[in-house]
C-alpha atoms as a printed R data frame, in Angstrom:
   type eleno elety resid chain resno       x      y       z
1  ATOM     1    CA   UNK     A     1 -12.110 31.779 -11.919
2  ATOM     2    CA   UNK     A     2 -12.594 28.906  -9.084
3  ATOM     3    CA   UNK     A     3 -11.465 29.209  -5.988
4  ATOM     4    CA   UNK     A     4  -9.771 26.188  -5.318
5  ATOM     5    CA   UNK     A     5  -9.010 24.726  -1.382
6  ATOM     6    CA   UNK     A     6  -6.057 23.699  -0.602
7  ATOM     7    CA   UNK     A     7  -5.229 21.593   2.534
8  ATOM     8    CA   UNK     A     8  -1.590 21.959   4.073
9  ATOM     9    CA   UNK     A     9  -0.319 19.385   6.608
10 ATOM    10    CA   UNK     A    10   3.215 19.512   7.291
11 ATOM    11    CA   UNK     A    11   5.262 19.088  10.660
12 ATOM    12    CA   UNK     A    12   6.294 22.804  11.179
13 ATOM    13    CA   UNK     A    13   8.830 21.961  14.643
14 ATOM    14    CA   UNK     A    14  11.211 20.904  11.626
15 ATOM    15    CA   UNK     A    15  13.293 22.728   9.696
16 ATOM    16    CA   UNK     A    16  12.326 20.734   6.471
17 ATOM    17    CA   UNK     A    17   8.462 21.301   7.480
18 ATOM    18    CA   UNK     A    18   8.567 25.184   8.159
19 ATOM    19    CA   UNK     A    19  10.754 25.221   4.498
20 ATOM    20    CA   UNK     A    20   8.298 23.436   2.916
21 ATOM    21    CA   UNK     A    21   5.555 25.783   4.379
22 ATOM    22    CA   UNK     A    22   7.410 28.495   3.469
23 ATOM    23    CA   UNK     A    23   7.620 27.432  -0.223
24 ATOM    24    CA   UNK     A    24   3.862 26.772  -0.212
25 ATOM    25    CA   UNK     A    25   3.102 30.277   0.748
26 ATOM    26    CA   UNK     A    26   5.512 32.042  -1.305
27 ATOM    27    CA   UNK     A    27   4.120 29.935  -4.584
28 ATOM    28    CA   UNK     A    28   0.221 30.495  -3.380
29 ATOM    29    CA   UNK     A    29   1.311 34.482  -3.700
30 ATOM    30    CA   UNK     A    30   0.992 34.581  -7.365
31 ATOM    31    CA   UNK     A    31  -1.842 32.306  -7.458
32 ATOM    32    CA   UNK     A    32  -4.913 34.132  -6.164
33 ATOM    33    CA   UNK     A    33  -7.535 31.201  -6.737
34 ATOM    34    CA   UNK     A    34  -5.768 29.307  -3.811
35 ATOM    35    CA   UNK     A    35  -7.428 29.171  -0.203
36 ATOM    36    CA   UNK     A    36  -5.128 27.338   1.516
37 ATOM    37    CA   UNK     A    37  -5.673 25.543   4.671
38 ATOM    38    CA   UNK     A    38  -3.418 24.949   7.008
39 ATOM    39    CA   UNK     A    39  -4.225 21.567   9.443
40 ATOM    40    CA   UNK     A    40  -2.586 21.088  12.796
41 ATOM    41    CA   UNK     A    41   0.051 18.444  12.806
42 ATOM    42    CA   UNK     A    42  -1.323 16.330  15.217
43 ATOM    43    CA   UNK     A    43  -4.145 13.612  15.342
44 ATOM    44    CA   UNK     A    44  -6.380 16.326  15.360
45 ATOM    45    CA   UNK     A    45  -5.375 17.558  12.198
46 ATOM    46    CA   UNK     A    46  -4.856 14.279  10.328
47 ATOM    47    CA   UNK     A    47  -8.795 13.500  11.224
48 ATOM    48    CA   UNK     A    48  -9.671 16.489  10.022
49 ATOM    49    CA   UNK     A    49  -8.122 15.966   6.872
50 ATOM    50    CA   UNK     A    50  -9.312 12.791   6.418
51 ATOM    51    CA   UNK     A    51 -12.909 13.981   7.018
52 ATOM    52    CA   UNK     A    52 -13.172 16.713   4.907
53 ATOM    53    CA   UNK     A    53 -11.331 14.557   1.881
54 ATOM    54    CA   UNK     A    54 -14.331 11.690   2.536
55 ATOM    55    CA   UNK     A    55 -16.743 14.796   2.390
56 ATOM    56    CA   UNK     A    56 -16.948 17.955   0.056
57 ATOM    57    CA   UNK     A    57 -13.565 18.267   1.086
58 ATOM    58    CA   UNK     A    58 -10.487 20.689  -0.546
59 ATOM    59    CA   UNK     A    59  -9.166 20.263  -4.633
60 ATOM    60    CA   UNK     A    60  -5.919 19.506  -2.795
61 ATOM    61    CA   UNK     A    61  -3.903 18.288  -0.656
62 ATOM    62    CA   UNK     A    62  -0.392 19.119   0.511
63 ATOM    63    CA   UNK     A    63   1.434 16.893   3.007
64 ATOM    64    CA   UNK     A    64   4.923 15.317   4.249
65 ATOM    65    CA   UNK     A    65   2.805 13.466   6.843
66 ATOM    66    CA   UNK     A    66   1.749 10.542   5.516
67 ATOM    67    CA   UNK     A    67   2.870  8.106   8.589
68 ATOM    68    CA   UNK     A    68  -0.686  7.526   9.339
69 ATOM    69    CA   UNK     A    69  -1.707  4.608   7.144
70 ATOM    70    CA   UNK     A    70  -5.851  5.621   8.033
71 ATOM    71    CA   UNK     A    71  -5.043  8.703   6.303
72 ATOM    72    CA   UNK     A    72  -3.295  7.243   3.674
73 ATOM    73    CA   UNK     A    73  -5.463  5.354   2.641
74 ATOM    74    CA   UNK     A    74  -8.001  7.508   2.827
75 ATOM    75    CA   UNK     A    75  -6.064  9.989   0.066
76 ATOM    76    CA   UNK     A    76  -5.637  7.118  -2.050
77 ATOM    77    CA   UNK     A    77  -9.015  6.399  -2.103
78 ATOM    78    CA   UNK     A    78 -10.478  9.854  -2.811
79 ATOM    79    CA   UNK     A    79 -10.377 12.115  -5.811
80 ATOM    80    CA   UNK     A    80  -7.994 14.582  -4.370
């Protein structure tokens, strides 16, 4: 069975991002060919992501962020 990576970017100083989190780890329990990932929400993170999805980057990606058009765009554009 593949391991597959799995990016996470979600604002955790909400209520709605640390639920969302939450969900993501309880699911990823029961799935043991999940790595997951979790990226800083910041710029930092967001570059990060959108690096390693131009690159060899994760199967997926998980997100509520999606303010930053760069990195938009750069999800729409890749295979992930």
């Amino acid at each position: 069975m593949k391991t597959r990576l799995i990016y996470i970017l979600t604002d955790t100083s909400r209520n709605s991002g640390r639920k969302l989190l939450q969900s993501i780890l309880h699911f990823s329990m029961g799935r043991h060919d999940w790595r997951l990932n979790i990226m800083e929400p910041n710029d930092t993170g967001r570059r990060r992501l959108a690096e390693s999805v131009r690159g060899d980057g994760p199967d997926g990606v998980i997100t509520s962020m999606l303010e930053d058009a760069a990195l938009e765009q750069t999800l729409e554009k890749s295979s992930v």
